[in-house]
Amino acid sequence: MLFTCQVLRMNDQRIVYFRKALQALLESLDATARISRWDGTESAPEPLQQSAAQLGERLGVANRLASGKFVGAQQVVASLNGMSEAIRRLDAAYVQYRYRIDAKPAEADEAAVALDAEIGSVKEEAERWS
C-alpha cells in the first residue's frame, strides 16, 4: 500500500505545481527578509533583489492555490492541504512582518527574525509533502 500511495502522490501534477509555487514563495520571502537586514556599502546581489521583487506575484499565485478545495487520493489531498496551510501561515507571517516594519521601523530586525522563523518552520515540514 505504501508504494501505491507514493506513486499516486508522485504522479499527481497538483503536488508538483504546488511544491514549485511554495518553493518560489519561500525563496521570495527569504530574499525579502535578507534584504531588509542587508547592511553594507554595496547593494544586495541582483538575484536576491529580483527574487524579492517577485514576492507579490508569487504570494498571489500561492494564495490562489491555497484557497482551493481538493479531491482525490487521501495522501494527495493531505499533501495539498498541508501545503495550503503552510502558504496561509507564510502569508500571515508576511502581513505581520509588513505591519511591524511599517508601524515601528526600529523593529525591522525583530520582524525579519520572526519571518525567518516561520520560513524555517515551513521548510522543515516540507519533506512531508514530497
PDB file of C-alpha atoms in Angstrom:
ATOM      1  CA  MET A   1       0.000   0.000   0.000  1.00  0.00           C
ATOM      2  CA  LEU A   2       2.851   2.398   0.794  1.00  0.00           C
ATOM      3  CA  PHE A   3       4.235   2.018  -2.714  1.00  0.00           C
ATOM      4  CA  THR A   4       0.800   2.735  -4.221  1.00  0.00           C
ATOM      5  CA  CYS A   5       0.423   5.918  -2.155  1.00  0.00           C
ATOM      6  CA  GLN A   6       3.876   7.136  -3.168  1.00  0.00           C
ATOM      7  CA  VAL A   7       3.108   6.511  -6.844  1.00  0.00           C
ATOM      8  CA  LEU A   8      -0.199   8.378  -6.573  1.00  0.00           C
ATOM      9  CA  ARG A   9       1.486  11.328  -4.895  1.00  0.00           C
ATOM     10  CA  MET A  10       4.337  11.480  -7.384  1.00  0.00           C
ATOM     11  CA  ASN A  11       2.035  11.218 -10.401  1.00  0.00           C
ATOM     12  CA  ASP A  12      -0.401  13.918  -9.291  1.00  0.00           C
ATOM     13  CA  GLN A  13       0.702  17.098 -11.056  1.00  0.00           C
ATOM     14  CA  ARG A  14      -1.040  19.245  -8.470  1.00  0.00           C
ATOM     15  CA  ILE A  15       1.613  18.218  -5.947  1.00  0.00           C
ATOM     16  CA  VAL A  16       4.394  19.216  -8.340  1.00  0.00           C
ATOM     17  CA  TYR A  17       2.765  22.562  -9.168  1.00  0.00           C
ATOM     18  CA  PHE A  18       2.009  23.327  -5.512  1.00  0.00           C
ATOM     19  CA  ARG A  19       5.535  22.449  -4.450  1.00  0.00           C
ATOM     20  CA  LYS A  20       7.006  24.756  -7.103  1.00  0.00           C
ATOM     21  CA  ALA A  21       4.738  27.614  -6.031  1.00  0.00           C
ATOM     22  CA  LEU A  22       5.587  27.071  -2.367  1.00  0.00           C
ATOM     23  CA  GLN A  23       9.323  26.935  -3.095  1.00  0.00           C
ATOM     24  CA  ALA A  24       9.125  30.143  -5.141  1.00  0.00           C
ATOM     25  CA  LEU A  25       7.223  31.859  -2.320  1.00  0.00           C
ATOM     26  CA  LEU A  26       9.778  30.690   0.249  1.00  0.00           C
ATOM     27  CA  GLU A  27      12.589  31.981  -1.949  1.00  0.00           C
ATOM     28  CA  SER A  28      10.991  35.429  -2.317  1.00  0.00           C
ATOM     29  CA  LEU A  29      10.147  35.716   1.381  1.00  0.00           C
ATOM     30  CA  ASP A  30      13.670  34.686   2.319  1.00  0.00           C
ATOM     31  CA  ALA A  31      15.117  37.246  -0.092  1.00  0.00           C
ATOM     32  CA  THR A  32      12.848  39.952   1.321  1.00  0.00           C
ATOM     33  CA  ALA A  33      13.923  39.201   4.888  1.00  0.00           C
ATOM     34  CA  ARG A  34      17.596  39.066   3.931  1.00  0.00           C
ATOM     35  CA  ILE A  35      17.455  42.371   2.060  1.00  0.00           C
ATOM     36  CA  SER A  36      15.734  44.076   5.000  1.00  0.00           C
ATOM     37  CA  ARG A  37      18.725  43.178   7.174  1.00  0.00           C
ATOM     38  CA  TRP A  38      21.306  43.935   4.494  1.00  0.00           C
ATOM     39  CA  ASP A  39      23.890  46.236   5.881  1.00  0.00           C
ATOM     40  CA  GLY A  40      26.838  47.164   3.854  1.00  0.00           C
ATOM     41  CA  THR A  41      28.060  49.723   1.444  1.00  0.00           C
ATOM     42  CA  GLU A  42      27.165  47.560  -1.530  1.00  0.00           C
ATOM     43  CA  SER A  43      23.628  46.836  -2.591  1.00  0.00           C
ATOM     44  CA  ALA A  44      22.178  43.355  -2.255  1.00  0.00           C
ATOM     45  CA  PRO A  45      23.023  40.941  -5.075  1.00  0.00           C
ATOM     46  CA  GLU A  46      20.828  41.234  -8.158  1.00  0.00           C
ATOM     47  CA  PRO A  47      19.350  37.696  -7.919  1.00  0.00           C
ATOM     48  CA  LEU A  48      18.275  38.443  -4.353  1.00  0.00           C
ATOM     49  CA  GLN A  49      16.664  41.708  -5.414  1.00  0.00           C
ATOM     50  CA  GLN A  50      14.884  40.009  -8.323  1.00  0.00           C
ATOM     51  CA  SER A  51      13.504  37.289  -6.089  1.00  0.00           C
ATOM     52  CA  ALA A  52      12.242  39.821  -3.553  1.00  0.00           C
ATOM     53  CA  ALA A  53      10.665  41.866  -6.360  1.00  0.00           C
ATOM     54  CA  GLN A  54       8.596  38.828  -7.379  1.00  0.00           C
ATOM     55  CA  LEU A  55       7.098  38.392  -3.910  1.00  0.00           C
ATOM     56  CA  GLY A  56       3.729  39.988  -4.706  1.00  0.00           C
ATOM     57  CA  GLU A  57       3.185  37.837  -7.768  1.00  0.00           C
ATOM     58  CA  ARG A  58       4.331  34.657  -6.047  1.00  0.00           C
ATOM     59  CA  LEU A  59       2.217  35.348  -2.983  1.00  0.00           C
ATOM     60  CA  GLY A  60      -0.838  35.869  -5.185  1.00  0.00           C
ATOM     61  CA  VAL A  61      -0.282  32.601  -7.046  1.00  0.00           C
ATOM     62  CA  ALA A  62       0.290  30.676  -3.824  1.00  0.00           C
ATOM     63  CA  ASN A  63      -2.787  32.164  -2.145  1.00  0.00           C
ATOM     64  CA  ARG A  64      -4.977  31.283  -5.124  1.00  0.00           C
ATOM     65  CA  LEU A  65      -3.737  27.702  -4.970  1.00  0.00           C
ATOM     66  CA  ALA A  66      -4.209  27.518  -1.204  1.00  0.00           C
ATOM     67  CA  SER A  67      -7.806  28.681  -1.441  1.00  0.00           C
ATOM     68  CA  GLY A  68      -8.870  25.588  -3.371  1.00  0.00           C
ATOM     69  CA  LYS A  69     -10.780  22.559  -2.170  1.00  0.00           C
ATOM     70  CA  PHE A  70      -9.140  19.295  -3.094  1.00  0.00           C
ATOM     71  CA  VAL A  71     -10.460  15.872  -4.003  1.00  0.00           C
ATOM     72  CA  GLY A  72      -8.613  12.728  -4.900  1.00  0.00           C
ATOM     73  CA  ALA A  73      -6.473  10.161  -3.195  1.00  0.00           C
ATOM     74  CA  GLN A  74      -6.242  10.672   0.560  1.00  0.00           C
ATOM     75  CA  GLN A  75      -2.446  11.044   0.518  1.00  0.00           C
ATOM     76  CA  VAL A  76      -2.595  13.626  -2.269  1.00  0.00           C
ATOM     77  CA  VAL A  77      -5.318  15.646  -0.560  1.00  0.00           C
ATOM     78  CA  ALA A  78      -3.377  15.542   2.735  1.00  0.00           C
ATOM     79  CA  SER A  79      -0.270  16.889   0.986  1.00  0.00           C
ATOM     80  CA  LEU A  80      -2.223  19.628  -0.786  1.00  0.00           C
ATOM     81  CA  ASN A  81      -3.955  20.634   2.440  1.00  0.00           C
ATOM     82  CA  GLY A  82      -0.620  20.691   4.280  1.00  0.00           C
ATOM     83  CA  MET A  83       0.952  22.929   1.666  1.00  0.00           C
ATOM     84  CA  SER A  84      -2.137  25.169   1.678  1.00  0.00           C
ATOM     85  CA  GLU A  85      -1.842  25.614   5.431  1.00  0.00           C
ATOM     86  CA  ALA A  86       1.871  26.409   5.065  1.00  0.00           C
ATOM     87  CA  ILE A  87       1.069  29.071   2.472  1.00  0.00           C
ATOM     88  CA  ARG A  88      -1.536  30.633   4.766  1.00  0.00           C
ATOM     89  CA  ARG A  89       0.991  30.677   7.623  1.00  0.00           C
ATOM     90  CA  LEU A  90       3.609  32.315   5.405  1.00  0.00           C
ATOM     91  CA  ASP A  91       1.080  34.892   4.231  1.00  0.00           C
ATOM     92  CA  ALA A  92       0.140  35.720   7.829  1.00  0.00           C
ATOM     93  CA  ALA A  93       3.817  35.954   8.798  1.00  0.00           C
ATOM     94  CA  TYR A  94       4.483  38.335   5.912  1.00  0.00           C
ATOM     95  CA  VAL A  95       1.484  40.508   6.828  1.00  0.00           C
ATOM     96  CA  GLN A  96       2.764  40.686  10.396  1.00  0.00           C
ATOM     97  CA  TYR A  97       6.272  41.488   9.137  1.00  0.00           C
ATOM     98  CA  ARG A  98       4.983  44.363   6.974  1.00  0.00           C
ATOM     99  CA  TYR A  99       2.846  45.676   9.813  1.00  0.00           C
ATOM    100  CA  ARG A 100       5.788  45.696  12.218  1.00  0.00           C
ATOM    101  CA  ILE A 101       8.247  47.397   9.872  1.00  0.00           C
ATOM    102  CA  ASP A 102       5.669  49.967   8.776  1.00  0.00           C
ATOM    103  CA  ALA A 103       4.404  50.755  12.304  1.00  0.00           C
ATOM    104  CA  LYS A 104       7.755  50.568  14.099  1.00  0.00           C
ATOM    105  CA  PRO A 105      10.725  50.779  11.726  1.00  0.00           C
ATOM    106  CA  ALA A 106      13.083  50.327  14.690  1.00  0.00           C
ATOM    107  CA  GLU A 107      11.768  46.749  14.982  1.00  0.00           C
ATOM    108  CA  ALA A 108      12.731  45.796  11.436  1.00  0.00           C
ATOM    109  CA  ASP A 109      15.370  43.299  12.588  1.00  0.00           C
ATOM    110  CA  GLU A 110      12.981  41.595  15.000  1.00  0.00           C
ATOM    111  CA  ALA A 111      10.298  41.456  12.318  1.00  0.00           C
ATOM    112  CA  ALA A 112      12.743  39.838   9.891  1.00  0.00           C
ATOM    113  CA  VAL A 113      13.754  37.279  12.530  1.00  0.00           C
ATOM    114  CA  ALA A 114      10.095  36.361  13.109  1.00  0.00           C
ATOM    115  CA  LEU A 115       9.551  35.985   9.357  1.00  0.00           C
ATOM    116  CA  ASP A 116      12.691  33.854   9.091  1.00  0.00           C
ATOM    117  CA  ALA A 117      11.409  31.623  11.890  1.00  0.00           C
ATOM    118  CA  GLU A 118       8.180  30.897  10.009  1.00  0.00           C
ATOM    119  CA  ILE A 119      10.095  30.299   6.776  1.00  0.00           C
ATOM    120  CA  GLY A 120      12.334  27.832   8.620  1.00  0.00           C
ATOM    121  CA  SER A 121       9.365  26.080  10.162  1.00  0.00           C
ATOM    122  CA  VAL A 122       7.717  25.585   6.769  1.00  0.00           C
ATOM    123  CA  LYS A 123      10.964  24.350   5.227  1.00  0.00           C
ATOM    124  CA  GLU A 124      11.277  21.735   7.994  1.00  0.00           C
ATOM    125  CA  GLU A 125       7.758  20.494   7.309  1.00  0.00           C
ATOM    126  CA  ALA A 126       8.200  20.426   3.530  1.00  0.00           C
ATOM    127  CA  GLU A 127       9.502  16.852   3.482  1.00  0.00           C
ATOM    128  CA  ARG A 128       6.065  15.596   4.495  1.00  0.00           C
ATOM    129  CA  TRP A 129       4.664  16.894   1.212  1.00  0.00           C
ATOM    130  CA  SER A 130       7.246  15.321  -1.075  1.00  0.00           C
TER     131      SER A 130
END
